[in-house]
Coordinates of C-alpha atoms and ligand atoms in Angstrom, one line a residue:
M250 CA 14.4 1.2 -10.7
I251 CA 17.1 -0.5 -8.5
K252 CA 19.7 -1.4 -10.6
K253 CA 22.4 -0.7 -8.1
K254 CA 22.7 -1.2 -4.2
L255 CA 23.4 2.5 -2.3
D256 CA 25.8 2.1 0.5
S257 CA 23.2 4.3 2.7
D258 CA 25.7 4.8 5.3
S259 CA 28.4 6.3 2.3
S260 CA 25.9 7.0 -0.3
P261 CA 27.2 10.7 -1.1
G262 CA 23.6 12.1 -2.4
R263 CA 21.7 9.7 0.8
R264 CA 24.1 11.6 2.6
T265 CA 23.7 15.1 2.1
F266 CA 20.2 15.1 1.2
L267 CA 19.7 13.3 4.8
R268 CA 21.7 15.8 6.2
N269 CA 19.7 18.8 4.5
I270 CA 16.5 17.3 6.2
L271 CA 18.3 17.3 9.6
L272 CA 19.3 20.7 8.8
G273 CA 16.5 22.2 7.6
T274 CA 18.1 24.2 4.8
F275 CA 16.4 22.8 2.1
S276 CA 13.5 24.6 2.8
A277 CA 14.3 26.8 0.0
S278 CA 12.8 23.7 -2.0
L279 CA 9.6 23.4 -0.3
A280 CA 7.7 25.7 -2.6
S281 CA 8.2 22.6 -5.8
A282 CA 6.6 21.0 -3.2
S283 CA 3.4 22.1 -5.1
L284 CA 4.3 20.7 -7.7
L285 CA 2.6 17.3 -6.7
S286 CA -0.5 18.8 -6.9
G287 CA 0.5 20.4 -10.7
G288 CA -0.9 18.5 -14.0
K289 CA -4.2 18.2 -11.8
E290 CA -7.5 18.5 -13.8
Q291 CA -10.2 20.1 -13.0
S292 CA -12.8 17.3 -14.1
D293 CA -10.7 14.9 -11.5
Q294 CA -11.7 15.9 -8.8
L295 CA -14.6 17.3 -6.2
K296 CA -15.2 18.7 -2.9
K297 CA -18.4 17.6 -1.4
G298 CA -19.6 19.1 1.8
S299 CA -15.9 17.9 4.0
M300 CA -14.3 15.4 2.2
N301 CA -12.7 15.6 -1.2
Y302 CA -13.0 13.3 -4.3
R303 CA -10.4 12.0 -6.6
R304 CA -11.2 10.3 -10.0
L305 CA -9.8 6.3 -10.4
G306 CA -8.5 6.6 -13.1
R307 CA -10.3 5.1 -16.2
T308 CA -13.1 3.9 -13.9
N309 CA -14.3 7.8 -13.8
L310 CA -15.8 6.5 -10.5
M311 CA -14.9 9.3 -8.0
I312 CA -13.8 8.2 -4.6
S313 CA -12.5 10.3 -1.5
E314 CA -9.4 10.8 -0.8
I315 CA -9.4 8.6 1.6
S316 CA -11.0 5.1 1.7
L317 CA -11.4 2.8 3.9
G318 CA -9.5 -0.7 4.7
G319 CA -11.5 -3.7 5.8
S320 CA -8.3 -6.1 6.6
P321 CA -10.1 -5.8 9.3
V322 CA -13.4 -3.7 8.6
P323 CA -14.3 -1.3 12.1
E324 CA -17.2 -1.8 13.9
M325 CA -21.2 -0.9 12.3
P326 CA -21.2 2.4 14.2
I327 CA -17.6 3.1 12.7
L328 CA -18.3 2.2 9.5
H329 CA -21.8 4.6 9.5
Q330 CA -20.2 7.1 10.7
A331 CA -17.0 7.0 8.2
F332 CA -20.0 6.5 5.3
E333 CA -21.6 9.6 6.5
R334 CA -18.6 11.6 6.8
G335 CA -18.2 11.0 2.9
V336 CA -16.0 7.8 2.4
N337 CA -17.4 5.9 -0.5
Y338 CA -14.9 3.5 -1.1
I339 CA -13.7 0.6 1.0
D340 CA -10.9 -2.5 0.7
S341 CA -12.2 -6.0 1.4
S342 CA -11.5 -10.2 0.8
H343 CA -12.8 -12.7 0.4
S344 CA -9.9 -13.8 3.0
Y345 CA -10.2 -10.8 5.2
M346 CA -11.7 -11.5 8.9
N347 CA -12.7 -15.5 7.4
G348 CA -15.5 -13.1 5.4
N349 CA -17.0 -11.3 7.9
S350 CA -15.3 -8.0 6.8
E351 CA -17.7 -8.5 3.0
R352 CA -20.6 -9.6 5.7
Q353 CA -20.6 -6.2 7.3
I354 CA -19.3 -4.1 4.4
G355 CA -22.7 -5.5 3.1
Q356 CA -24.9 -4.5 5.5
L357 CA -23.5 -0.5 5.1
L358 CA -24.9 -1.4 1.4
K359 CA -27.8 -2.6 2.0
E360 CA -28.6 -0.1 4.9
A361 CA -26.8 3.2 3.3
G362 CA -27.7 2.1 -0.9
R363 CA -25.6 0.6 -2.7
E364 CA -24.8 3.2 -5.3
N365 CA -23.6 5.4 -2.8
V366 CA -20.5 3.1 -1.7
H367 CA -18.2 1.8 -4.1
V368 CA -16.1 -1.4 -3.3
G369 CA -12.9 -3.6 -4.2
T370 CA -12.6 -6.8 -3.1
K371 CA -10.1 -9.6 -4.4
F372 CA -9.6 -13.1 -5.2
H373 CA -6.4 -14.7 -4.1
L374 CA -4.1 -17.3 -7.0
R375 CA -3.4 -19.3 -4.2
R376 CA -1.7 -23.0 -4.7
N377 CA -3.8 -25.2 -6.9
W378 CA -5.6 -22.2 -8.7
S379 CA -8.1 -22.6 -11.5
E380 CA -10.2 -20.4 -13.7
K381 CA -12.8 -22.2 -11.5
S382 CA -11.6 -21.4 -8.1
I383 CA -11.6 -17.8 -9.0
I384 CA -14.8 -17.6 -10.0
S385 CA -16.0 -19.6 -7.1
S386 CA -14.4 -17.0 -4.5
V387 CA -15.9 -13.9 -6.1
E388 CA -19.1 -15.8 -6.5
G389 CA -18.7 -16.1 -2.8
S390 CA -17.3 -12.8 -2.2
L391 CA -21.3 -11.7 -3.8
G392 CA -23.1 -13.1 -2.1
R393 CA -21.7 -12.3 1.5
L394 CA -21.8 -8.4 0.0
N395 CA -25.4 -9.1 -0.3
T396 CA -24.9 -7.6 -4.0
D397 CA -24.8 -8.6 -7.7
Y398 CA -21.6 -6.5 -8.7
M399 CA -18.4 -5.6 -7.2
D400 CA -17.3 -1.9 -8.6
V401 CA -13.6 -3.2 -9.1
L402 CA -12.5 -6.8 -8.4
L403 CA -8.6 -7.5 -8.0
I404 CA -6.3 -10.0 -7.7
H405 CA -5.1 -10.1 -4.1
G406 CA -1.4 -9.2 -3.9
V407 CA -0.3 -10.5 -7.1
E408 CA 4.3 -10.4 -7.3
D409 CA 4.5 -12.8 -10.6
E410 CA 4.0 -10.5 -13.3
T411 CA 2.9 -13.8 -15.8
L412 CA 0.0 -14.2 -14.0
L413 CA -1.6 -11.1 -15.1
D414 CA -1.8 -12.1 -18.2
D415 CA -2.2 -15.9 -17.6
E416 CA -5.6 -16.7 -19.8
R417 CA -7.2 -18.5 -16.6
V418 CA -6.9 -15.1 -14.9
L419 CA -8.1 -12.9 -18.2
S420 CA -10.7 -15.7 -18.9
A421 CA -12.3 -15.5 -15.6
F422 CA -11.8 -11.9 -15.7
E423 CA -14.1 -11.9 -19.6
K424 CA -16.9 -14.8 -18.2
L425 CA -17.7 -12.3 -14.8
K426 CA -17.6 -9.3 -16.7
A427 CA -19.9 -10.9 -18.7
Q428 CA -22.4 -12.0 -16.9
G429 CA -22.7 -8.1 -15.1
K430 CA -20.3 -9.6 -11.4
Y431 CA -18.1 -6.0 -12.1
R432 CA -17.2 -3.3 -13.1
F433 CA -14.0 -2.5 -13.2
R434 CA -10.7 -4.4 -13.1
G435 CA -7.3 -4.0 -10.5
L436 CA -4.6 -5.4 -8.4
S437 CA -2.6 -5.2 -5.4
C438 CA 1.0 -4.9 -5.2
H439 CA 2.8 -5.8 -2.4
A440 CA 6.3 -6.9 -3.9
N441 CA 8.1 -6.9 -6.9
H442 CA 6.3 -3.4 -8.3
H443 CA 8.8 -2.4 -10.9
K444 CA 8.2 -5.7 -12.9
I445 CA 4.1 -6.0 -11.9
V446 CA 3.3 -2.9 -12.3
K447 CA 4.8 -1.8 -15.3
K448 CA 3.3 -5.5 -17.0
A449 CA -0.4 -3.7 -16.0
V450 CA -0.5 -0.9 -17.2
E451 CA 1.3 -1.4 -20.1
C452 CA -0.6 -5.2 -21.2
G453 CA -4.0 -2.1 -20.7
F454 CA -6.2 -4.7 -19.2
Y455 CA -6.5 -3.6 -15.8
D456 CA -8.4 -0.4 -14.6
M457 CA -6.6 0.6 -11.6
I458 CA -3.5 -0.9 -9.1
Q459 CA -3.7 -1.1 -5.2
L460 CA 0.4 -0.6 -4.3
G461 CA 2.1 0.5 -1.1
Y462 CA 3.5 3.8 -1.0
N463 CA 5.1 6.0 1.7
V464 CA 7.1 8.5 3.1
F465 CA 9.6 6.1 3.5
D466 CA 10.1 5.9 -0.3
I467 CA 11.8 8.8 -0.8
Q468 CA 15.2 6.5 0.5
E469 CA 14.6 4.7 -3.2
S470 CA 17.2 6.4 -5.3
E471 CA 19.9 6.1 -8.3
K472 CA 21.5 9.1 -8.6
D473 CA 22.7 11.8 -5.9
I474 CA 20.1 13.5 -4.1
E475 CA 20.7 17.1 -2.9
T476 CA 17.3 19.1 -3.4
Y477 CA 13.0 18.4 -2.8
D478 CA 13.3 17.5 -6.4
D479 CA 16.4 15.9 -7.3
Y480 CA 14.0 13.2 -4.9
L481 CA 11.1 13.7 -6.1
G482 CA 12.2 12.9 -9.7
A483 CA 14.3 10.1 -8.0
C484 CA 12.0 8.0 -5.8
G485 CA 11.2 4.6 -8.2
I486 CA 7.5 4.2 -6.6
R487 CA 6.7 7.3 -8.1
H488 CA 8.0 6.8 -11.4
L489 CA 5.7 4.0 -11.3
I490 CA 2.9 5.8 -10.3
A491 CA 3.5 8.3 -12.6
L492 CA 3.5 5.7 -15.4
A493 CA 0.2 4.7 -14.7
K494 CA -1.1 7.6 -14.5
S495 CA 0.2 8.3 -18.4
K496 CA -2.3 5.8 -19.2
D497 CA -5.4 6.6 -16.6
V498 CA -4.6 3.9 -14.6
G499 CA -6.3 4.7 -11.4
I500 CA -4.4 4.0 -8.3
I501 CA -5.0 3.6 -4.9
A502 CA -2.0 4.2 -1.8
M503 CA -1.6 1.0 1.0
K504 CA 0.1 0.7 3.8
T505 CA 0.2 4.8 4.1
L506 CA 1.4 4.9 7.9
K507 CA 4.5 2.7 7.7
I508 CA 6.6 2.2 10.2
G509 CA 4.6 1.0 13.1
G510 CA 1.2 1.0 12.4
R511 CA -0.2 2.8 15.4
R512 CA 1.4 0.9 17.6
Q513 CA 4.4 2.9 18.3
N514 CA 4.4 6.3 20.6
L515 CA 5.5 8.4 18.4
E516 CA 5.2 11.9 20.0
K517 CA 8.4 13.7 19.4
Y518 CA 7.3 13.5 16.2
K519 CA 3.9 15.3 16.2
T520 CA 4.0 18.9 14.8
G521 CA 2.0 21.1 17.3
T522 CA -1.8 19.1 17.1
T523 CA -0.4 17.6 13.8
T524 CA 0.1 13.4 14.5
L525 CA 2.8 11.8 13.0
Y526 CA 0.6 9.2 11.2
Q527 CA -1.3 12.8 10.1
A528 CA 2.1 14.1 8.4
M529 CA 2.1 10.8 6.8
L530 CA -1.2 10.6 4.6
K531 CA -0.8 14.6 3.5
W532 CA 2.5 13.4 2.8
V533 CA 0.4 10.7 0.3
L534 CA -1.8 12.6 -0.7
E535 CA 0.4 15.5 -1.7
N536 CA 0.9 13.0 -4.7
R537 CA -2.3 14.1 -7.6
D538 CA -1.6 11.2 -8.8
I539 CA -2.8 9.2 -6.1
S540 CA -6.9 8.9 -6.2
S541 CA -6.7 7.7 -2.5
A542 CA -5.0 6.0 0.1
V543 CA -6.5 4.1 1.7
I544 CA -6.7 2.8 5.2
E545 CA -7.8 1.3 8.6
M546 CA -10.4 3.4 11.0
L547 CA -11.0 0.7 14.0
S548 CA -12.2 3.5 16.5
F549 CA -13.8 7.2 16.5
E550 CA -10.3 8.5 17.5
E551 CA -8.5 7.0 14.7
M552 CA -11.3 8.2 12.5
E553 CA -10.8 11.8 13.4
E554 CA -7.1 11.2 13.1
D555 CA -7.5 10.7 9.8
L556 CA -10.3 12.3 8.4
G557 CA -8.7 15.4 10.1
V558 CA -5.7 16.0 7.5
I559 CA -8.4 16.4 4.2
G560 CA -7.9 19.6 2.6
K561 CA -4.9 20.4 4.6
S562 CA -1.8 20.6 2.8
L563 CA 2.3 19.4 5.1
S564 CA 3.8 22.4 6.7
E565 CA 7.4 22.6 6.0
R566 CA 7.6 21.4 9.6
E567 CA 5.5 18.9 9.6
R568 CA 7.7 17.5 6.7
Q569 CA 11.0 18.1 8.8
N570 CA 9.5 16.0 11.0
L571 CA 8.5 13.2 9.3
F572 CA 12.0 13.1 7.3
R573 CA 13.2 13.0 11.0
F574 CA 11.0 10.8 11.3
V575 CA 12.5 8.5 7.6
V576 CA 16.2 9.2 8.8
E577 CA 16.0 7.8 12.0
N578 CA 14.5 4.0 12.0
S579 CA 15.1 4.5 7.5
T580 CA 16.9 0.8 8.2
D581 CA 13.6 -0.3 10.3
Y582 CA 11.8 -0.4 6.9
C583 CA 11.6 -2.7 4.1
H584 CA 10.1 -1.6 0.4
M585 CA 9.9 -5.5 -0.4
C586 CA 11.8 -5.2 -3.5
G587 CA 12.4 -8.3 -3.3
L588 CA 16.2 -8.5 -4.2
C589 CA 17.2 -10.2 -0.9
Q590 CA 14.8 -13.1 -1.7
K591 CA 15.6 -13.5 -5.2
N592 CA 19.6 -13.5 -4.2
C593 CA 18.9 -16.4 -1.3
P594 CA 21.4 -18.8 -2.1
S595 CA 18.6 -20.7 0.4
R596 CA 15.7 -20.0 -1.1
I597 CA 14.4 -18.2 1.6
E598 CA 11.4 -15.7 1.2
T599 CA 12.5 -13.2 3.4
T600 CA 10.8 -10.1 1.7
S601 CA 7.4 -12.1 2.4
I602 CA 9.0 -12.7 5.9
L603 CA 9.3 -9.6 6.5
R604 CA 6.0 -8.3 5.5
Y605 CA 3.9 -11.2 7.8
L606 CA 6.9 -9.3 10.5
A607 CA 4.9 -5.7 9.1
Y608 CA 1.7 -7.7 10.5
H609 CA 2.7 -8.5 13.0
E610 CA 4.5 -5.9 14.8
G611 CA 3.0 -2.8 12.9
Y612 CA -0.4 -3.8 12.5
A613 CA -0.7 -6.1 15.5
K614 CA -2.5 -8.5 13.0
T615 CA -0.5 -11.2 15.0
R616 CA -3.1 -14.3 13.3
L617 CA -3.1 -13.0 9.9
A618 CA 0.4 -12.8 9.7
K619 CA 0.7 -16.9 12.1
E620 CA -1.1 -18.0 8.9
S621 CA 0.7 -16.3 6.7
Y622 CA 4.1 -17.6 7.9
S623 CA 2.8 -21.4 8.2
R624 CA 2.2 -21.3 4.7
L625 CA 5.5 -20.9 3.5
K626 CA 6.5 -23.9 1.9
S627 CA 9.1 -25.7 4.8
G628 CA 12.3 -24.8 3.8
H629 CA 11.8 -21.7 2.7
T630 CA 11.6 -20.2 6.6
A631 CA 14.7 -18.5 8.8
T632 CA 15.2 -22.4 9.9
A633 CA 17.4 -22.7 6.1
C634 CA 18.9 -19.8 6.9
Q635 CA 23.3 -20.5 6.0
N636 CA 24.1 -16.9 7.7
C637 CA 25.7 -15.8 4.3
G638 CA 24.7 -12.2 4.8
E639 CA 23.8 -11.9 0.7
C640 CA 21.0 -10.5 1.8
E641 CA 21.9 -8.1 3.9
K642 CA 24.6 -7.0 1.1
I643 CA 21.9 -6.6 -1.7
C644 CA 19.8 -4.6 0.5
P645 CA 19.1 -1.2 -0.6
Y646 CA 18.3 0.3 2.7
G647 CA 20.6 -1.5 5.3
V648 CA 17.8 -3.5 6.7
P649 CA 19.3 -6.1 9.0
V650 CA 17.5 -8.4 7.1
R651 CA 18.9 -11.8 9.5
E652 CA 17.9 -10.3 12.5
K653 CA 14.7 -9.7 11.6
I654 CA 13.6 -13.2 10.1
R655 CA 15.2 -14.8 13.0
E656 CA 13.1 -12.6 15.4
A657 CA 9.9 -13.4 12.6
H658 CA 10.2 -17.1 13.0
L659 CA 10.5 -16.9 17.0
L660 CA 7.2 -14.8 16.8
L661 CA 5.7 -16.2 13.9
S662 CA 6.3 -20.2 14.3
Ligands
SF4_946 S1 21.8 -15.0 5.3 FE1 20.2 -16.3 5.2 S2 18.9 -15.3 4.5 FE2 20.2 -14.0 4.3 S3 20.4 -14.5 2.0 FE3 21.9 -15.7 3.5 S4 20.5 -17.8 3.6 FE4 19.4 -16.3 2.8
SF4_947 S1 14.9 -6.1 2.4 FE1 15.6 -5.1 1.7 S2 16.6 -6.2 -0.1 FE2 14.7 -7.5 1.3 S3 13.1 -6.6 0.6 FE3 13.5 -5.6 1.7 S4 14.2 -3.3 1.0 FE4 14.1 -5.3 -0.7

């Protein structure tokens, strides 16, 4: 939905909106925040113990509002406790922790009972992939998970929409389905969301989508934003999520705790005992078109922090602190729209590089970041930059792309 560049410094609508955030003068319209919960159908929700569950679109799986990310998966005692506290969906991939993520989840499936845990795992379409490589990857995952089937089988990180109806992909999915090796199919998407989500929804083949969604998406706008209602209508990712909902395609939100994972000192954005991350999670879960927020919980403390938001709504003060954080950090967050990469004359994979930098800086996944960076085609890294500045001219959010890709090269090569 990004049709034109927004000048983050001069757009009157955005400037007014941001000023209102800082002044707290949009509070009168906050009552409409409850509209985000509008349209909910009773049958789409369920409360059991201290956990809330939401229906994952047409899969009809009732999954916990907070689900567990498997990259990395926590140690077994934490995994068990998350399950005991009601977390019943775990996200993984053949590639996470060199397969150990799936192995540990397999252990949980054995101990907790296969039918009590829903697992989504993924295969890649990397260089030289084929129908055969997809099937082999899925069989490897099933072996590590120690199960006959996975609940959701996803394509990992689709960035090219033509892959969604590629005959080899469709055929692999159909063959695996005929063998009962998965129940539902989906995809995860890190970039090029607008094309990928639309095609995935409209082709009717996919039951769910996992995509990045966090409070920084309030920045995405094509029109003047003055009120809270305005920005709800203007958020492009939100439109995509609503489109999925309209076709009963389930949505799981990932990358919900931007920026900085949990590594930054964000005390100043706390509201009473509510941490910034809790406010971020509450903001994501306000959107009832989302079934769950997938999040890593690597310690008992992190689990307490994350599960502590269940059943709690975002207060006005929390919302103001949250938006203050967005305003003060807006140019640090790359929305993965892909515009800079598409317009780079040197064909540098800027969007991917910024994602790898976020792995390192935000999530302390330095190994993954370095491995991913090393897989970039030679000549497509920061070293090929001609310093033309086109990337920064086109970026709707004012991200200092050149500085960031240089930093990424120093840190990751
Ligand atoms: S400044 Fe560098 S990265 Fe940006 S568009 Fe130009 S060549 Fe590409
Ligand atoms: S740096 Fe800007 S233009 Fe490039 S992908 Fe991120 S948000 Fe889009």
